[in-house]
PDB file of C-alpha atoms and ligand atoms in Angstrom:
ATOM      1  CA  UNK A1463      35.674 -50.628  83.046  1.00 87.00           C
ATOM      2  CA  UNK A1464      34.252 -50.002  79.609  1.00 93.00           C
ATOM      3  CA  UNK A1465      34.244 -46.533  77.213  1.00 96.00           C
ATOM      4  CA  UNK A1466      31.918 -46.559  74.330  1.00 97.00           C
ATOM      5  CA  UNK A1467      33.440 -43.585  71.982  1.00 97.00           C
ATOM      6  CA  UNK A1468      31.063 -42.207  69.538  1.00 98.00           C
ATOM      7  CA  UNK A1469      29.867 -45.327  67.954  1.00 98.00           C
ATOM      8  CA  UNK A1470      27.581 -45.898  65.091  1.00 98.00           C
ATOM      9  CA  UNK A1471      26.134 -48.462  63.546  1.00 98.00           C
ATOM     10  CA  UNK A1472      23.859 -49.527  60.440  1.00 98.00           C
ATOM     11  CA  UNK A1473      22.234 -52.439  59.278  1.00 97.00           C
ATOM     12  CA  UNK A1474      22.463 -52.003  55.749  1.00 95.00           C
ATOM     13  CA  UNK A1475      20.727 -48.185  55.464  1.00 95.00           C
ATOM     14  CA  UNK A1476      18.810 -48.558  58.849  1.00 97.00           C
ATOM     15  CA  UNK A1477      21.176 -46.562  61.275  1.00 97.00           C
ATOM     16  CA  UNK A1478      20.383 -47.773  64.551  1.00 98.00           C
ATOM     17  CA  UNK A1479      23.094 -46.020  66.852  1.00 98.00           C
ATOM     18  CA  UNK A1480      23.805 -42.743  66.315  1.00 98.00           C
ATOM     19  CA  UNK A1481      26.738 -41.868  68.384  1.00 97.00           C
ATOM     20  CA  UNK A1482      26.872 -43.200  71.402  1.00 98.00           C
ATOM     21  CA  UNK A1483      29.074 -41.988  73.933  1.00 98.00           C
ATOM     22  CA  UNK A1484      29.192 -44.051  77.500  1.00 96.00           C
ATOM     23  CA  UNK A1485      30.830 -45.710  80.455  1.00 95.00           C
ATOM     24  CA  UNK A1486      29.921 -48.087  82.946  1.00 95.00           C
ATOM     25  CA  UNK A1487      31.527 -47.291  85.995  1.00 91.00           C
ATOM     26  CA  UNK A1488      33.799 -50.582  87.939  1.00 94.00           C
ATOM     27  CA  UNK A1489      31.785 -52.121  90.054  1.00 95.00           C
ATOM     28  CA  UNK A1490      28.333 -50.401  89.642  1.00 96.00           C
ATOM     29  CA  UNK A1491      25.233 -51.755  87.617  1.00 97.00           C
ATOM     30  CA  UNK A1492      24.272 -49.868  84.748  1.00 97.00           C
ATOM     31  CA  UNK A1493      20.430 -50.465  83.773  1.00 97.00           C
ATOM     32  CA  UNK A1494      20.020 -49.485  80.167  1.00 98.00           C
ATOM     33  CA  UNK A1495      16.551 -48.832  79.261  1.00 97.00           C
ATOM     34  CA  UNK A1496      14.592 -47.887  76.038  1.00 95.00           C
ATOM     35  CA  UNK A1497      11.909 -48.036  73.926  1.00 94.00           C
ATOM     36  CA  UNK A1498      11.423 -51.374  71.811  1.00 95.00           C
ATOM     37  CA  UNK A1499      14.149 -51.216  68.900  1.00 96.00           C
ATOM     38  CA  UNK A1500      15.616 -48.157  69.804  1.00 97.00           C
ATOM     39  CA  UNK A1501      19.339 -50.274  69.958  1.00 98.00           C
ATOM     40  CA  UNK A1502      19.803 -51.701  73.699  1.00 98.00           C
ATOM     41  CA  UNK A1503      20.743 -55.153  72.196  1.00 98.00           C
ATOM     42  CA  UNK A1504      22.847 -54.182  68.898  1.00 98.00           C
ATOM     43  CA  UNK A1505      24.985 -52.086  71.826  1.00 98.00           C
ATOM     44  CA  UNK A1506      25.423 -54.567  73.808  1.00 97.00           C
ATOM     45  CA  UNK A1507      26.363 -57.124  70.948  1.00 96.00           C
ATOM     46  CA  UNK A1508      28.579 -54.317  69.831  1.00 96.00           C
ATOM     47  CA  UNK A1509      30.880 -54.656  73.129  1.00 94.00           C
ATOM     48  CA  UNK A1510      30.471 -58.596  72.965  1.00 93.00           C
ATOM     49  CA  UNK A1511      32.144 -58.170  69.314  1.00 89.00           C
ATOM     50  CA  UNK A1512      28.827 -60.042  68.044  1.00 91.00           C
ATOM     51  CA  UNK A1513      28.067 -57.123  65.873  1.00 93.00           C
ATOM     52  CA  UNK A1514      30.526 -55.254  63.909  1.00 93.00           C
ATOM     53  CA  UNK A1515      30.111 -51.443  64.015  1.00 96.00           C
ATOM     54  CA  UNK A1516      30.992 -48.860  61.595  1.00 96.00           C
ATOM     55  CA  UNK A1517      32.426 -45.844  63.237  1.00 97.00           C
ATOM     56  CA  UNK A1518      33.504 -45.580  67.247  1.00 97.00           C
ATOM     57  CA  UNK A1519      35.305 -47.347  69.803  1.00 96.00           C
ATOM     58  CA  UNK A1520      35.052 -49.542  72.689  1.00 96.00           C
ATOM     59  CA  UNK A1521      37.678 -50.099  75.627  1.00 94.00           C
ATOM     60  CA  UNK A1522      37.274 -52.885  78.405  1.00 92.00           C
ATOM     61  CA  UNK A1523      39.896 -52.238  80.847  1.00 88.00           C
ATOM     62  CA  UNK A1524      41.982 -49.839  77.893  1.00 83.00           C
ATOM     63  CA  UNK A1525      41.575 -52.591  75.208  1.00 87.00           C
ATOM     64  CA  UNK A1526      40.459 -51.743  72.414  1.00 91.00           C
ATOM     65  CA  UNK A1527      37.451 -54.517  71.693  1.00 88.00           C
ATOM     66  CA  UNK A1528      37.731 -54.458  68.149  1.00 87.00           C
ATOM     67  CA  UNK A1529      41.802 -55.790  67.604  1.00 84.00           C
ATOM     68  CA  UNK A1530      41.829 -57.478  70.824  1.00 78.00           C
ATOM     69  CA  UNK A1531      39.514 -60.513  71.318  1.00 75.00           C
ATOM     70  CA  UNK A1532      40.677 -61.689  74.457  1.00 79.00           C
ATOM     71  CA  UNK A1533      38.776 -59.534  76.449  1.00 82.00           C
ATOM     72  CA  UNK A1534      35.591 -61.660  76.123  1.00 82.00           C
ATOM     73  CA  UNK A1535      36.571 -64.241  78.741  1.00 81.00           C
ATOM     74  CA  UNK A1536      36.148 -61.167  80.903  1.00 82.00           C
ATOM     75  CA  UNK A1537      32.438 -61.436  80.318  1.00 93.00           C
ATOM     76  CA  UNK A1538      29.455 -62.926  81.556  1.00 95.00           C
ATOM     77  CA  UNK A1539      26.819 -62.779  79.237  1.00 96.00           C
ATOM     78  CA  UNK A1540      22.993 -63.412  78.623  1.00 97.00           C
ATOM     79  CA  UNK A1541      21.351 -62.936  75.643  1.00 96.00           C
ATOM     80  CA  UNK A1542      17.395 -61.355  75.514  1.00 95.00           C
ATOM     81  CA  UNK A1543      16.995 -64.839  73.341  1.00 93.00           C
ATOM     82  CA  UNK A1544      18.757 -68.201  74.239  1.00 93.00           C
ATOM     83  CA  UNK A1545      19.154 -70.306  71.496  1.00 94.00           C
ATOM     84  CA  UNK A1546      20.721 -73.855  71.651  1.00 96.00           C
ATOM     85  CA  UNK A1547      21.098 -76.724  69.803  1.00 95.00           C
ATOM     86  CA  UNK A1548      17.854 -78.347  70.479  1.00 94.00           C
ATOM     87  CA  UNK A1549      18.827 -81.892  70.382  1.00 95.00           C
ATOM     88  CA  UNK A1550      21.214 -81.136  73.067  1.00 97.00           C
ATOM     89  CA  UNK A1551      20.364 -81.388  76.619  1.00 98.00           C
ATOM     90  CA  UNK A1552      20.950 -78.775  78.995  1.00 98.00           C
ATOM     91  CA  UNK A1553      23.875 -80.490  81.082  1.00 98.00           C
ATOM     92  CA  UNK A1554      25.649 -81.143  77.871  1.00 97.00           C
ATOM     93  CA  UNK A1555      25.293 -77.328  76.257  1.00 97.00           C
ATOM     94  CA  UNK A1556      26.482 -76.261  80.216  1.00 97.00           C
ATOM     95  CA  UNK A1557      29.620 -79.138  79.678  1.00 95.00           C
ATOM     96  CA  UNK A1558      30.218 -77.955  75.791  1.00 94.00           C
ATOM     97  CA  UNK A1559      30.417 -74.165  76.952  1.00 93.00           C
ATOM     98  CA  UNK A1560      32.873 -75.364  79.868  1.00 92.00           C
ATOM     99  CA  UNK A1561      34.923 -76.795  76.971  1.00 91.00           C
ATOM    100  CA  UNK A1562      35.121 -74.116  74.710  1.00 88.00           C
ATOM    101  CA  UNK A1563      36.357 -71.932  77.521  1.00 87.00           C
ATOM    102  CA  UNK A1564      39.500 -73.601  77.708  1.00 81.00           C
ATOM    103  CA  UNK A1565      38.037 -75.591  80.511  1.00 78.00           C
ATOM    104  CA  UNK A1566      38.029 -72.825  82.932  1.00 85.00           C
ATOM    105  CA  UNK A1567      37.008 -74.122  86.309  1.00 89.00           C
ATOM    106  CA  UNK A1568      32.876 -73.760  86.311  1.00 91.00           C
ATOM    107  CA  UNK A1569      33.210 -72.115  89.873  1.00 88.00           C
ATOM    108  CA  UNK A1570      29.443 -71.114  90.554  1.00 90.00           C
ATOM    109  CA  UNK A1571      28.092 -74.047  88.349  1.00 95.00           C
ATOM    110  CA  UNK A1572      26.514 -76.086  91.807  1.00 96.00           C
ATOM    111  CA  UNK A1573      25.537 -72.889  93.685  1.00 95.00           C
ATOM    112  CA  UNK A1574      23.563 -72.024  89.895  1.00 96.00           C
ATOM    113  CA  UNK A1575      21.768 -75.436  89.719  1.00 97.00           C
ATOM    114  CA  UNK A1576      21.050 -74.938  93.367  1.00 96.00           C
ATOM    115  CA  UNK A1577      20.212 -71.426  93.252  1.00 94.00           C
ATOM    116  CA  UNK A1578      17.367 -72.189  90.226  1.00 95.00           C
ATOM    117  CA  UNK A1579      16.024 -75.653  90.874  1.00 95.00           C
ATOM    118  CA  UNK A1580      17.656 -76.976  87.729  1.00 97.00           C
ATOM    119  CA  UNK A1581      18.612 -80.039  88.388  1.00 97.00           C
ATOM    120  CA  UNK A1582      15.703 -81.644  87.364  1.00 98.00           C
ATOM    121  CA  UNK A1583      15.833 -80.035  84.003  1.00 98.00           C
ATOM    122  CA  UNK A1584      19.704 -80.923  83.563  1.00 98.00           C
ATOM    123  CA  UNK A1585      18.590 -84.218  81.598  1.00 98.00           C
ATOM    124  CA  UNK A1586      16.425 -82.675  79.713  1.00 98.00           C
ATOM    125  CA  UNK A1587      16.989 -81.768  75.790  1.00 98.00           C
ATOM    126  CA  UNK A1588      16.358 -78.156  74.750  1.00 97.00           C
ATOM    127  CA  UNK A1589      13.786 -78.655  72.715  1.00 96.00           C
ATOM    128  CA  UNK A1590      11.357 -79.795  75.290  1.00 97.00           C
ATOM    129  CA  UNK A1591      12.195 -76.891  77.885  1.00 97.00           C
ATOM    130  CA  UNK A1592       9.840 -74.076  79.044  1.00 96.00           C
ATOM    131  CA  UNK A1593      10.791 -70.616  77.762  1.00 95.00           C
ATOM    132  CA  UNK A1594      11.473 -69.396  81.176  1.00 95.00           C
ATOM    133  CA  UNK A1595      13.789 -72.459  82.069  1.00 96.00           C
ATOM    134  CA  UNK A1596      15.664 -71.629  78.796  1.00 96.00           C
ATOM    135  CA  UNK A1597      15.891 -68.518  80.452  1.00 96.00           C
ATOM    136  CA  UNK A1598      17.074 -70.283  83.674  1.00 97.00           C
ATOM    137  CA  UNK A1599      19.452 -71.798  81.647  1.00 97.00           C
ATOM    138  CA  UNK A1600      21.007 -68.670  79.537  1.00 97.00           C
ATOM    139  CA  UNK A1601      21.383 -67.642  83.490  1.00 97.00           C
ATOM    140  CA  UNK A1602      23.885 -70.471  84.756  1.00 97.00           C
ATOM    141  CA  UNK A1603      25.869 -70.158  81.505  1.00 97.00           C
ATOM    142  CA  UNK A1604      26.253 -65.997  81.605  1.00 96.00           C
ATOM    143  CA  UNK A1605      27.087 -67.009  85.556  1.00 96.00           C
ATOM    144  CA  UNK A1606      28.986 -69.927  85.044  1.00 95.00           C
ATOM    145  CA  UNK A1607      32.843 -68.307  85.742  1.00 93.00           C
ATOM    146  CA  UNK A1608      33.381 -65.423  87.917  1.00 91.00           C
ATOM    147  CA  UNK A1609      33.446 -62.477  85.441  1.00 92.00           C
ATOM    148  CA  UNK A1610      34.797 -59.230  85.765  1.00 92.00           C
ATOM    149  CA  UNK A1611      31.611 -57.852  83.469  1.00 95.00           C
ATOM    150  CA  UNK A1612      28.556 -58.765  83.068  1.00 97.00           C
ATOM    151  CA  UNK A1613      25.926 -57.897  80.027  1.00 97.00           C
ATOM    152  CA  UNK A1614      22.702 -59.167  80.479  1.00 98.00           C
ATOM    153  CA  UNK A1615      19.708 -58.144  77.877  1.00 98.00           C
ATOM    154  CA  UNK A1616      16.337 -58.439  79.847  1.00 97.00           C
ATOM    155  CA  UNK A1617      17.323 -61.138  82.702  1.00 96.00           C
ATOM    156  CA  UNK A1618      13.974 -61.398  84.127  1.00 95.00           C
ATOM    157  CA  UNK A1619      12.066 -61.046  81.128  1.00 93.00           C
ATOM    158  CA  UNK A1620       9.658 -64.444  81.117  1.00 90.00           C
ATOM    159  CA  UNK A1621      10.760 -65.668  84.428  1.00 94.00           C
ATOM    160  CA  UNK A1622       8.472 -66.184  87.423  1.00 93.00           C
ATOM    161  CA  UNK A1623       8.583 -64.417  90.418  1.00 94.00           C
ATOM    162  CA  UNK A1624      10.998 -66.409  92.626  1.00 94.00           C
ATOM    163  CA  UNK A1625      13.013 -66.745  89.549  1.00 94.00           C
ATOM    164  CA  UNK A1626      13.281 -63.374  89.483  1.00 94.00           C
ATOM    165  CA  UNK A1627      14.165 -62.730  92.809  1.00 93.00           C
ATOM    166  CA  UNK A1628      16.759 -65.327  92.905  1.00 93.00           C
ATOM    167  CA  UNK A1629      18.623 -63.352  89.872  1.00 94.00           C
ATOM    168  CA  UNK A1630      17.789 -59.872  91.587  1.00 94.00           C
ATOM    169  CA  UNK A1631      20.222 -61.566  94.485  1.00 92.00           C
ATOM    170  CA  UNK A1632      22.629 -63.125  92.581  1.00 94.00           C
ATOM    171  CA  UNK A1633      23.122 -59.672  90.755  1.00 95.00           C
ATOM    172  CA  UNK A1634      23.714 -58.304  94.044  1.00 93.00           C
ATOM    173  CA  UNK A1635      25.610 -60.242  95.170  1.00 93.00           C
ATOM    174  CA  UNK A1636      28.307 -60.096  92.300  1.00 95.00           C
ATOM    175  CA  UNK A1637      28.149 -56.776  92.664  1.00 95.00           C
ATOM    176  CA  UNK A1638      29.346 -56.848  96.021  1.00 95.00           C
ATOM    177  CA  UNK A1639      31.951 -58.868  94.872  1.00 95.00           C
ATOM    178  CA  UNK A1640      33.577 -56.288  92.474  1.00 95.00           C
ATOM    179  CA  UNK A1641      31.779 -57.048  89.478  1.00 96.00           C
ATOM    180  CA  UNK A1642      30.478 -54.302  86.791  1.00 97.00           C
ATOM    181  CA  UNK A1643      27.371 -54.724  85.130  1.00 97.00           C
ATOM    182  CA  UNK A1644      25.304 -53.414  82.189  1.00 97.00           C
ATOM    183  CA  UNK A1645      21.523 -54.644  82.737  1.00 98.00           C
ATOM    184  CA  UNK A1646      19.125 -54.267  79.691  1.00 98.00           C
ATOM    185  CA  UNK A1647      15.536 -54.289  81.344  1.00 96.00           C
ATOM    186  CA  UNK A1648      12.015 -52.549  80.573  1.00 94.00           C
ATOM    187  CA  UNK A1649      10.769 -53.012  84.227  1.00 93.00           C
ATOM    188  CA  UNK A1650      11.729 -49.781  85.830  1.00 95.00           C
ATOM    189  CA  UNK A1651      10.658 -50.345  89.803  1.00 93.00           C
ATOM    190  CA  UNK A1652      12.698 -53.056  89.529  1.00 92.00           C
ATOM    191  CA  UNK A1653      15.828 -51.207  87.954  1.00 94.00           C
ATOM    192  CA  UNK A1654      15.058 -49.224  90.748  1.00 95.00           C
ATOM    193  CA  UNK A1655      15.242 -51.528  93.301  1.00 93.00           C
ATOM    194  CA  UNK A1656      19.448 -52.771  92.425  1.00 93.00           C
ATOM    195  CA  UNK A1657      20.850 -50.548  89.800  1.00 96.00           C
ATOM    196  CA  UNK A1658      23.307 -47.474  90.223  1.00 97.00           C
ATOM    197  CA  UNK A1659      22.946 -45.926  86.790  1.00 97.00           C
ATOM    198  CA  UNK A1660      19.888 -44.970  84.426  1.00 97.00           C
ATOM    199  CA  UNK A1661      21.065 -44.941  80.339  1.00 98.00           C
ATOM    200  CA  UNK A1662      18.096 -44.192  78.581  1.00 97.00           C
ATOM    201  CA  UNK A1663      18.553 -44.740  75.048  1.00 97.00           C
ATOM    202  CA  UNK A1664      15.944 -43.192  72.359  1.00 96.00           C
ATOM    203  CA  UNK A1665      16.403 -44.361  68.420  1.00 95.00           C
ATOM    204  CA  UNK A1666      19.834 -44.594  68.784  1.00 97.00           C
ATOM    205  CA  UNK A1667      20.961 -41.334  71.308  1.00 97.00           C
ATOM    206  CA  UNK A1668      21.390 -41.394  74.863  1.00 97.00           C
ATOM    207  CA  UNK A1669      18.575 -38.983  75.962  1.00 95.00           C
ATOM    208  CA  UNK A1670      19.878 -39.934  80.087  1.00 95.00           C
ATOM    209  CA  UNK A1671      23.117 -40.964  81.638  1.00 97.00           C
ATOM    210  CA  UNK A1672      22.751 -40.297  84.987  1.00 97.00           C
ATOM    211  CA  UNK A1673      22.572 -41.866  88.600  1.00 97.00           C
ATOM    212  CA  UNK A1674      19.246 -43.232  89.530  1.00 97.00           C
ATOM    213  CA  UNK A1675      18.683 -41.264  92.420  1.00 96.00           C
ATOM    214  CA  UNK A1676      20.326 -37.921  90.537  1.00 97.00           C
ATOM    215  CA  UNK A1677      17.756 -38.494  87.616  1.00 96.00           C
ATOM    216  CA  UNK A1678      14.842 -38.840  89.729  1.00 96.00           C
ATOM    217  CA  UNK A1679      15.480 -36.099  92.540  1.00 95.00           C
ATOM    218  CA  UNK A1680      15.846 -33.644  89.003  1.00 93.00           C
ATOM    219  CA  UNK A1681      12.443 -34.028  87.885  1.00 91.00           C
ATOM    220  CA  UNK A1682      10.954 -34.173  91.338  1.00 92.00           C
ATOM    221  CA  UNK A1683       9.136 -37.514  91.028  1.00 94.00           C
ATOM    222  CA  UNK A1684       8.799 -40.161  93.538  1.00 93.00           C
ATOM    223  CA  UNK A1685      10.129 -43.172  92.036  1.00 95.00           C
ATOM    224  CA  UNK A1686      12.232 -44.028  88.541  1.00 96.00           C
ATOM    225  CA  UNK A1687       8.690 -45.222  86.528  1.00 95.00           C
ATOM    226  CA  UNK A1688       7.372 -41.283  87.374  1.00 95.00           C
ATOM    227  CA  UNK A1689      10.289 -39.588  86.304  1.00 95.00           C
ATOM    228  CA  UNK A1690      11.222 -41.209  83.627  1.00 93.00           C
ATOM    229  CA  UNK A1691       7.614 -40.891  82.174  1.00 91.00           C
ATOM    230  CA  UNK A1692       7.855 -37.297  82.710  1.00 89.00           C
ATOM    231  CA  UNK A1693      11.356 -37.252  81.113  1.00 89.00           C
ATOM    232  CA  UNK A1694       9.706 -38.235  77.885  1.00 86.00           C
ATOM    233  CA  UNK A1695       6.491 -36.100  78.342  1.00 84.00           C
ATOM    234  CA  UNK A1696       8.861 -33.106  77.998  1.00 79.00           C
ATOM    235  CA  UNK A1697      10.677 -34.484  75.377  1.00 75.00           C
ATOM    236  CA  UNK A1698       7.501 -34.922  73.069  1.00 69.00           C
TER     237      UNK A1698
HETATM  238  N1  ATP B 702      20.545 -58.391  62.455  1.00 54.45           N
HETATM  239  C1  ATP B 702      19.769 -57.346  62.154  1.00 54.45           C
HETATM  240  N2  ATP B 702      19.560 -57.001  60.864  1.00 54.45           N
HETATM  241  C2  ATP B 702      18.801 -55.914  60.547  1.00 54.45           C
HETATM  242  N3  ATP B 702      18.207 -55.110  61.448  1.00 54.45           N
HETATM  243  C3  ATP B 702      18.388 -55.415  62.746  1.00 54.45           C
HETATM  244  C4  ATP B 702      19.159 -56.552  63.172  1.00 54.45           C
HETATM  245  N4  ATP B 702      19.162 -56.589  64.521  1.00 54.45           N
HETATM  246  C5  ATP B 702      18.401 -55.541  64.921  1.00 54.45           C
HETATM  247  N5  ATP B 702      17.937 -54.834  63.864  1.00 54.45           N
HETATM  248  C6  ATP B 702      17.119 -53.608  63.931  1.00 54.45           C
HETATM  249  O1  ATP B 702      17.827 -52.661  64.723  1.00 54.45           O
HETATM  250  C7  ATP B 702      16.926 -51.900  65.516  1.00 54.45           C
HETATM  251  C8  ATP B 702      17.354 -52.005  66.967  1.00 54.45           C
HETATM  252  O2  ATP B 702      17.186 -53.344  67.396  1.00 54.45           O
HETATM  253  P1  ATP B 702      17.621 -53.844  68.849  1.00 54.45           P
HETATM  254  O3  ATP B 702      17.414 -55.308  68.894  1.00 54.45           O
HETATM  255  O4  ATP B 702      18.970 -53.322  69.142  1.00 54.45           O
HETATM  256  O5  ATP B 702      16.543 -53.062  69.739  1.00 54.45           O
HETATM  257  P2  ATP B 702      16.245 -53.169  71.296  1.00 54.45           P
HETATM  258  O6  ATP B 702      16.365 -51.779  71.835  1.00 54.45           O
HETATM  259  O7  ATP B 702      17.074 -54.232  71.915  1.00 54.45           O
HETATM  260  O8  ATP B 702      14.696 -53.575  71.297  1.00 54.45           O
HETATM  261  P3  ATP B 702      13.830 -54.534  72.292  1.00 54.45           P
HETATM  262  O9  ATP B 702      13.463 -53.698  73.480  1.00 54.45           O
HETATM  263  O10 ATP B 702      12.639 -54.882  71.475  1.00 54.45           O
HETATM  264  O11 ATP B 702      14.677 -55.728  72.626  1.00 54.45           O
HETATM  265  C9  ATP B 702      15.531 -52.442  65.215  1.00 54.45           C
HETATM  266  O12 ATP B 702      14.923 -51.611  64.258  1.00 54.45           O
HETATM  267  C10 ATP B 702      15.807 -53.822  64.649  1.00 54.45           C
HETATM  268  O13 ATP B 702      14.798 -54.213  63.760  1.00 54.45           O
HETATM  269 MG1   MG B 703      16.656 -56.008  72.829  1.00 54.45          MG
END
């Protein structure tokens, strides 16, 4: 579904990927993991065409991302940090992102509000939402259309715990659908508990690319926190 070729990228002199060479496989989720700043975001952003890079390639479907621009109605995609107009309200950032996708049909748009008890937030302008129903919100927009791909950076990150499980299932349950997914996350028992595939990316290099359950019957561990803790032990 998507080939990263030996991509770099710099901001100015700070070079913050260093080759990367990846693939996430049709209709598997892909948890990327990795210390603070070591480049989960600026890769992603670098297959959503948000960030040009300086050296590599990226295919979706044998596109090349960076001379065809289409691709991006493919994806489904949440951001580590929404950020709306704040003197919008949430139903009419939800309406304005219906509009600038040529008013494709907003499919999943009920099930969402259902799904995360937003309605009572829908009249609501940004500015006076919680961080975690911002978050709720970033949510129904990345799952707004039925995408082929999905890219979310830290989905759970400042949600609470129902929240959370409701976007565990809905992951799920895309992926049973077809869907592909690359998941950015730090919690590791819970990468555990729905994705296929470990990346492990360390300033800039991918240090794993592996199957969960590969990478942690290799080091002998127990569960994906263990191993990958020992992964890095021997590394240091
Ligand atoms: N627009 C930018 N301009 C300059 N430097 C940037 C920019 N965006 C990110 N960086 C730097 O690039 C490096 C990687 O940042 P990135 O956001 O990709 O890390 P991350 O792995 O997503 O981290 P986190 O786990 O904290 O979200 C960091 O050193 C960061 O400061
Ligand atoms: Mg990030």
């Amino acid at each position: 579904m998507v080939t990263i070729k030996d991509l770099y990228k710099s901001y100015g002199k700070l070079e913050v990927l260093k080759g990367i060479n990846l693939s996430f496989e049709r209709g598997k989720i892909t948890a990327i993991v990795g210390p603070n700043g070591s480049g989960k975001t600026t890769l992603m952003k670098c297959i959503l065409g948000l960030v040009h890079f300086n050296k590599g390639k990226i295919l979706i479907d044998s596109n090349d991302v960076s001379s065809n621009f289409n691709y991006r109605e493919l994806i489904g995609y949440m951001p580590q940090i929404g950020r709306y107009p704040e003197n919008l309200k949430a139903i009419e950032i939800i309406k304005l992102i219906i509009e600038l996708s040529n008013n494709r049909k907003p499919v999943n748009l009920d099930y969402l509000i259902d799904l995360f008890n937003f309605q009572p937030h829908l009249n609501k302008f940004v500015k006076n939402l919680s961080g975690g129903t911002i978050q709720k919100l970033s949510a129904i927009l990345a799952f707004l259309f039925d995408s082929k791909l999905y890219i979310l950076d830290e989905p759970t990150a400042g949600l609470d715990p129902i929240a959370t499980v409701d976007i565990k299932n809905l992951i799920t349950k895309k992926r049973e659908e077809g869907a592909t997914f690359a998941v950015v996350s730090h919690q590791l028992t819970e990468v555990e508990s729905f994705a296929d595939n470990l990346v492990f990316i360390l300033e800039g290099k991918i240090v794993i690319d592996s199957p969960i359950k590969d990478f942690i019957t290799t080091t002998g561990k127990q569960n994906l926190e263990e191993a990958v803790i020992d992964f890095l032990k021997v590394q240091n």
